[in-house]
Amino acid sequence: MSDNRALQRVHVLANHILQSTPPSSNLSLTREICLQYSPPELNEICGFDVKEMRKLLDGHNVVDRDWIYGLMMQSNLFNRKERGGKIFVSPDYNQTMEQQREITMKRIWYLLENGVFKGWLTETGPEAELRKLALLEVCGLYDHSVSIKVGVHFFLWGNAVKFFGTKRHHEKWLKNTEDYVVKGCFAMTELGHGSNVRGIETVTTYDPRSEEFVINTPCESAQKYWIGGAANHATHTIVFSQLHINGTNQGVHAFIAQIRDQDGNVCPNIRIADCGHKIGLNGVDNGRIWFDNLRIPRENLLNAVADVSSDGKYVSAIKDPDQRFGAFMAPLTSGRVTIASSAIYSAKVGLATAIRYSLSRRAFSVTANGPEVLLLDYPSHQRRLLPLLAKTYAMSFAANELKMIYVKRTPETNKAIHVVSSGFKAVLTWHNMRTLQECREAVGGQGVKTENLVGQLKGEFDVQTTFEGDNNVLMQQVSKALFAEYVSCKKRNKPFKGLGLEHMNSSRPELPTQLTSSTLRCSQFQTNVFCLRERDLLERFTSEVAQLQGRGESREISFLLSHQLAEDLGKAFTEKAILQTILDAEAKLPAGSVKDVLGLVRSMYALISLEEDPSMLRYGYLSRDNVGDVRREVSKLCKELRPHALALVTSFGIPDSFLSPIAFNWVEANAWSSV
């Protein structure tokens, strides 16, 4: 056989060199022996109601989501293109930065004209807020640049006016903002200060003679930096600045300043520069702003927290500067809420694409002359994607719970919302980046093509790990809040109440030494081990800080030196809170296939979280044998979830057009006829 093949190759080469017709061969190349795309729907089961699962995952406003999906698919502004017999909509990332900015703004005008933003600032109540969040999530699923531009305008600029301002500001600015008569941005971050807002260097003084505030950028590190909308489109901005009254610094306050006229010309006493090309989000015109003795009316101080009288007297009902600063920061929680949720929708796009691809793409045979094997039938491929799928499910419920407590917020719940949103924002955005990277690798070279999205989305969403709070800083804030709660309860000899710490009022849970499959999948065992980890780490953290203080270190230095325990604690708190949200969702379901599959997903989330956390062994919560049991159970769960993989990603409810060509007929999408 090998001699015949060698002889045939010689004939082919000889005829090619002689430019003659090759001899006929019984080995004809026909379409039948080429790879063919086979839709996974032909072979995969659907063991539960995907519509019911989708309602659980989206959580709210499913009809509104489908409406805006339809709006986008109807318009050529959203870059409709045909690949492999299907229509797709996604941004053209080959456009220049200038073109991406222009088309992003055109898309926003289109959504405005079709009523998408109606009531976003003028309607109140949980239902209005949930609708707004749902529509923003779909905007971000299509293009992160659109959702960021919209988010800066409504959630940062608009909410600052709404929550920091009073009636005079609401009447003047809110309706005009909703109608885009005014285009707002949010100038908090500076070149020299990001997470440390207290340290910003922009200075505002008051001139009682003209009844005006005077804003200055005193040094280069005080220039406002990364201000979304500032480079091209924004007409106004919220300026965060130190307020100096009669030589006394009253701390950070917020002011409204006009930066462009209606013709788009930069106003006097303001300089604006472009931040330039970025690794993603090039549809957002990030800019830098300098203020040179910019004068604004006294009424432009957003005065819900503090005010300055016409003769220059500073007045505030909140006398403590720390509490006053906290009051300014509290309304900004909405940013972390929207970021956490949008990160999960990005992960869903990556997973839906990679899993659908792995259900139709084959590689290698495991038997001589046997058929090639589907990628997702390899245990190693299941291990790469299915635990991430389970985490994405669990985090969907977590994001929904965060939105619910946010829209129903009260002054009493602000502290809990800050802590939970900090933890969720960090863990969910880290999860998104890890998921996108794994999905990029799981689809091979196809993941490098921008039209296939998974690779491109890494650059688009990377910024989420640092804006609206650096993730590592946020996790330390979580641990500090838990520390304060622990110390307070112990000092007052009061039971724990809030932040999910009520389990610490009971005795320490005891874990069985032998972990069977049924034990590992038991929700009570999972709850116990997550609670044990959080409890022990909180006790270790407070003890270590106390020991350092006992050796003469300040409290702040003690926190800094205990950063490793703080990071472990922040993660433990957040993962336990996520587990609780999926347990709550599962408990509300009637017996049936949806509940059964969700139980598998919940167990996968719980066990992969335990397997991946070194603190399980480091602090002895599980033995080496226990960790081996957990690992084997994760592999068993991969096998059990494999038949449900297609149905689980279909339940995301993302229209086919918003995924990428390789999620469907990747052969036809790459055929010569598609070039």
Tab-separated table of N, CA, C and O in Angstrom, residues 335-395:
chain	number	residue	atom	x	y	z
A	335	GLY	N	-22.668	51.638	39.113
A	335	GLY	CA	-21.628	51.260	38.155
A	335	GLY	C	-21.149	49.843	38.368
A	335	GLY	O	-20.989	49.073	37.414
A	336	ARG	N	-20.931	49.468	39.633
A	336	ARG	CA	-20.474	48.107	39.911
A	336	ARG	C	-21.567	47.087	39.612
A	336	ARG	O	-21.281	45.964	39.183
A	337	VAL	N	-22.813	47.479	39.831
A	337	VAL	CA	-23.939	46.579	39.539
A	337	VAL	C	-23.988	46.273	38.041
A	337	VAL	O	-24.083	45.107	37.624
A	338	THR	N	-23.917	47.304	37.212
A	338	THR	CA	-24.028	47.099	35.765
A	338	THR	C	-22.806	46.378	35.202
A	338	THR	O	-22.927	45.555	34.292
A	339	ILE	N	-21.632	46.649	35.754
A	339	ILE	CA	-20.413	45.982	35.279
A	339	ILE	C	-20.475	44.491	35.580
A	339	ILE	O	-20.165	43.650	34.729
A	340	ALA	N	-20.872	44.139	36.800
A	340	ALA	CA	-20.943	42.727	37.184
A	340	ALA	C	-21.884	41.972	36.258
A	340	ALA	O	-21.570	40.873	35.778
A	341	SER	N	-23.038	42.556	35.991
A	341	SER	CA	-24.027	41.884	35.152
A	341	SER	C	-23.552	41.768	33.709
A	341	SER	O	-23.680	40.714	33.084
A	342	SER	N	-22.980	42.845	33.160
A	342	SER	CA	-22.546	42.802	31.753
A	342	SER	C	-21.407	41.814	31.562
A	342	SER	O	-21.273	41.205	30.497
A	343	ALA	N	-20.571	41.622	32.588
A	343	ALA	CA	-19.479	40.654	32.491
A	343	ALA	C	-20.016	39.250	32.257
A	343	ALA	O	-19.447	38.467	31.478
A	344	ILE	N	-21.135	38.919	32.895
A	344	ILE	CA	-21.702	37.580	32.747
A	344	ILE	C	-22.303	37.395	31.359
A	344	ILE	O	-22.206	36.313	30.765
A	345	TYR	N	-22.902	38.439	30.797
A	345	TYR	CA	-23.438	38.310	29.437
A	345	TYR	C	-22.308	38.155	28.419
A	345	TYR	O	-22.455	37.459	27.415
A	346	SER	N	-21.178	38.775	28.668
A	346	SER	CA	-20.014	38.586	27.801
A	346	SER	C	-19.522	37.142	27.879
A	346	SER	O	-19.226	36.510	26.853
A	347	ALA	N	-19.451	36.603	29.103
A	347	ALA	CA	-19.041	35.200	29.269
A	347	ALA	C	-20.014	34.263	28.565
A	347	ALA	O	-19.616	33.231	27.998
A	348	LYS	N	-21.308	34.609	28.572
A	348	LYS	CA	-22.307	33.779	27.892
A	348	LYS	C	-22.055	33.731	26.391
A	348	LYS	O	-22.201	32.672	25.760
A	349	VAL	N	-21.690	34.859	25.791
A	349	VAL	CA	-21.385	34.880	24.356
A	349	VAL	C	-20.205	33.953	24.064
A	349	VAL	O	-20.231	33.152	23.119
A	350	GLY	N	-19.155	34.056	24.887
A	350	GLY	CA	-17.986	33.199	24.693
A	350	GLY	C	-18.327	31.723	24.825
A	350	GLY	O	-17.927	30.896	23.990
A	351	LEU	N	-19.073	31.371	25.856
A	351	LEU	CA	-19.399	29.966	26.098
A	351	LEU	C	-20.367	29.412	25.056
A	351	LEU	O	-20.217	28.267	24.607
A	352	ALA	N	-21.371	30.209	24.669
A	352	ALA	CA	-22.314	29.739	23.646
A	352	ALA	C	-21.576	29.453	22.342
A	352	ALA	O	-21.849	28.465	21.659
A	353	THR	N	-20.621	30.308	22.009
A	353	THR	CA	-19.847	30.125	20.783
A	353	THR	C	-18.948	28.899	20.886
A	353	THR	O	-18.947	28.024	20.004
A	354	ALA	N	-18.180	28.804	21.958
A	354	ALA	CA	-17.206	27.712	22.092
A	354	ALA	C	-17.888	26.356	22.236
A	354	ALA	O	-17.422	25.354	21.678
A	355	ILE	N	-18.986	26.295	22.970
A	355	ILE	CA	-19.656	25.009	23.177
A	355	ILE	C	-20.385	24.571	21.914
A	355	ILE	O	-20.339	23.392	21.529
A	356	ARG	N	-21.048	25.496	21.229
A	356	ARG	CA	-21.695	25.112	19.964
A	356	ARG	C	-20.644	24.623	18.953
A	356	ARG	O	-20.875	23.647	18.237
A	357	TYR	N	-19.519	25.305	18.899
A	357	TYR	CA	-18.441	24.901	17.988
A	357	TYR	C	-17.944	23.499	18.349
A	357	TYR	O	-17.737	22.640	17.476
A	358	SER	N	-17.797	23.256	19.643
A	358	SER	CA	-17.257	21.962	20.086
A	358	SER	C	-18.248	20.825	19.888
A	358	SER	O	-17.882	19.653	19.999
A	359	LEU	N	-19.512	21.149	19.598
A	359	LEU	CA	-20.520	20.120	19.328
A	359	LEU	C	-20.661	19.821	17.838
A	359	LEU	O	-21.498	18.993	17.453
A	360	SER	N	-19.849	20.500	17.010
A	360	SER	CA	-19.879	20.191	15.575
A	360	SER	C	-18.477	20.008	14.986
A	360	SER	O	-18.328	19.458	13.906
A	361	ARG	N	-17.460	20.428	15.686
A	361	ARG	CA	-16.074	20.308	15.219
A	361	ARG	C	-15.476	19.028	15.779
A	361	ARG	O	-15.606	18.729	16.977
A	362	ARG	N	-14.822	18.267	14.909
A	362	ARG	CA	-14.212	17.005	15.307
A	362	ARG	C	-12.699	17.070	15.173
A	362	ARG	O	-12.177	17.849	14.364
A	363	ALA	N	-12.005	16.229	15.917
A	363	ALA	CA	-10.549	16.169	15.831
A	363	ALA	C	-10.057	14.801	16.300
A	363	ALA	O	-10.433	14.339	17.386
A	364	PHE	N	-9.277	14.159	15.490
A	364	PHE	CA	-8.619	12.884	15.812
A	364	PHE	C	-9.623	11.735	15.988
A	364	PHE	O	-10.783	11.937	16.299
A	365	SER	N	-9.103	10.545	15.769
A	365	SER	CA	-9.865	9.319	15.998
A	365	SER	C	-9.264	8.592	17.185
A	365	SER	O	-8.058	8.654	17.413
A	366	VAL	N	-10.093	7.906	17.901
A	366	VAL	CA	-9.585	7.142	19.046
A	366	VAL	C	-9.473	5.658	18.714
A	366	VAL	O	-8.987	4.871	19.520
A	367	THR	N	-9.941	5.271	17.522
A	367	THR	CA	-9.777	3.897	17.052
A	367	THR	C	-9.229	3.933	15.631
A	367	THR	O	-9.408	4.920	14.908
A	368	ALA	N	-8.554	2.864	15.211
A	368	ALA	CA	-7.994	2.805	13.867
A	368	ALA	C	-9.099	2.942	12.832
A	368	ALA	O	-10.095	2.215	12.866
A	369	ASN	N	-8.922	3.884	11.926
A	369	ASN	CA	-9.873	4.149	10.837
A	369	ASN	C	-11.266	4.544	11.338
A	369	ASN	O	-12.237	4.499	10.587
A	370	GLY	N	-11.357	4.909	12.631
A	370	GLY	CA	-12.654	5.315	13.176
A	370	GLY	C	-12.945	6.774	12.878
A	370	GLY	O	-12.078	7.518	12.398
A	371	PRO	N	-14.168	7.199	13.133
A	371	PRO	CA	-14.527	8.601	12.888
A	371	PRO	C	-13.814	9.522	13.873
A	371	PRO	O	-13.455	9.106	14.981
A	372	GLU	N	-13.611	10.767	13.444
A	372	GLU	CA	-13.043	11.748	14.361
A	372	GLU	C	-14.058	12.054	15.465
A	372	GLU	O	-15.263	11.932	15.278
A	373	VAL	N	-13.534	12.487	16.595
A	373	VAL	CA	-14.351	12.652	17.796
A	373	VAL	C	-14.737	14.115	17.964
A	373	VAL	O	-13.912	15.018	17.762
A	374	LEU	N	-16.003	14.356	18.346
A	374	LEU	CA	-16.438	15.712	18.672
A	374	LEU	C	-15.576	16.267	19.808
A	374	LEU	O	-15.269	15.563	20.774
A	375	LEU	N	-15.240	17.535	19.700
A	375	LEU	CA	-14.383	18.137	20.727
A	375	LEU	C	-14.978	17.981	22.125
A	375	LEU	O	-14.264	17.677	23.083
A	376	LEU	N	-16.283	18.178	22.241
A	376	LEU	CA	-16.871	18.146	23.571
A	376	LEU	C	-17.046	16.724	24.100
A	376	LEU	O	-17.431	16.534	25.253
A	377	ASP	N	-16.747	15.735	23.291
A	377	ASP	CA	-16.758	14.360	23.797
A	377	ASP	C	-15.423	13.972	24.425
A	377	ASP	O	-15.303	12.886	25.003
A	378	TYR	N	-14.427	14.822	24.291
A	378	TYR	CA	-13.166	14.603	24.996
A	378	TYR	C	-13.327	15.067	26.443
A	378	TYR	O	-13.736	16.209	26.690
A	379	PRO	N	-13.009	14.215	27.425
A	379	PRO	CA	-13.113	14.641	28.829
A	379	PRO	C	-12.323	15.918	29.127
A	379	PRO	O	-12.763	16.743	29.933
A	380	SER	N	-11.179	16.077	28.479
A	380	SER	CA	-10.372	17.269	28.728
A	380	SER	C	-11.086	18.532	28.263
A	380	SER	O	-10.992	19.591	28.903
A	381	HIS	N	-11.812	18.451	27.143
A	381	HIS	CA	-12.546	19.614	26.642
A	381	HIS	C	-13.737	19.918	27.548
A	381	HIS	O	-14.053	21.096	27.799
A	382	GLN	N	-14.380	18.874	28.036
A	382	GLN	CA	-15.465	19.083	28.994
A	382	GLN	C	-14.941	19.803	30.232
A	382	GLN	O	-15.585	20.727	30.747
A	383	ARG	N	-13.765	19.375	30.690
A	383	ARG	CA	-13.153	19.973	31.885
A	383	ARG	C	-12.834	21.454	31.677
A	383	ARG	O	-12.846	22.240	32.624
A	384	ARG	N	-12.530	21.818	30.447
A	384	ARG	CA	-12.181	23.211	30.152
A	384	ARG	C	-13.411	24.113	30.182
A	384	ARG	O	-13.330	25.255	30.641
A	385	LEU	N	-14.536	23.622	29.665
A	385	LEU	CA	-15.677	24.501	29.417
A	385	LEU	C	-16.849	24.325	30.377
A	385	LEU	O	-17.503	25.309	30.739
A	386	LEU	N	-17.145	23.105	30.784
A	386	LEU	CA	-18.371	22.890	31.556
A	386	LEU	C	-18.312	23.460	32.976
A	386	LEU	O	-19.325	23.995	33.455
A	387	PRO	N	-17.180	23.412	33.686
A	387	PRO	CA	-17.144	24.124	34.970
A	387	PRO	C	-17.340	25.634	34.808
A	387	PRO	O	-17.996	26.265	35.644
A	388	LEU	N	-16.785	26.209	33.747
A	388	LEU	CA	-16.992	27.638	33.496
A	388	LEU	C	-18.449	27.922	33.177
A	388	LEU	O	-18.993	28.975	33.546
A	389	LEU	N	-19.095	26.990	32.489
A	389	LEU	CA	-20.522	27.129	32.208
A	389	LEU	C	-21.318	27.132	33.510
A	389	LEU	O	-22.224	27.960	33.701
A	390	ALA	N	-20.991	26.229	34.415
A	390	ALA	CA	-21.693	26.168	35.704
A	390	ALA	C	-21.468	27.440	36.509
A	390	ALA	O	-22.397	27.975	37.138
A	391	LYS	N	-20.240	27.935	36.506
A	391	LYS	CA	-19.966	29.184	37.214
A	391	LYS	C	-20.764	30.339	36.624
A	391	LYS	O	-21.275	31.204	37.348
A	392	THR	N	-20.875	30.361	35.298
A	392	THR	CA	-21.620	31.441	34.646
A	392	THR	C	-23.087	31.377	35.032
A	392	THR	O	-23.726	32.421	35.254
A	393	TYR	N	-23.628	30.178	35.126
A	393	TYR	CA	-25.012	30.028	35.601
A	393	TYR	C	-25.151	30.580	37.022
A	393	TYR	O	-26.050	31.388	37.307
A	394	ALA	N	-24.290	30.128	37.916
A	394	ALA	CA	-24.384	30.573	39.314
A	394	ALA	C	-24.248	32.086	39.410
A	394	ALA	O	-24.985	32.750	40.153
A	395	MET	N	-23.328	32.640	38.628
A	395	MET	CA	-23.094	34.086	38.684
A	395	MET	C	-24.215	34.878	38.025
A	395	MET	O	-24.405	36.060	38.330
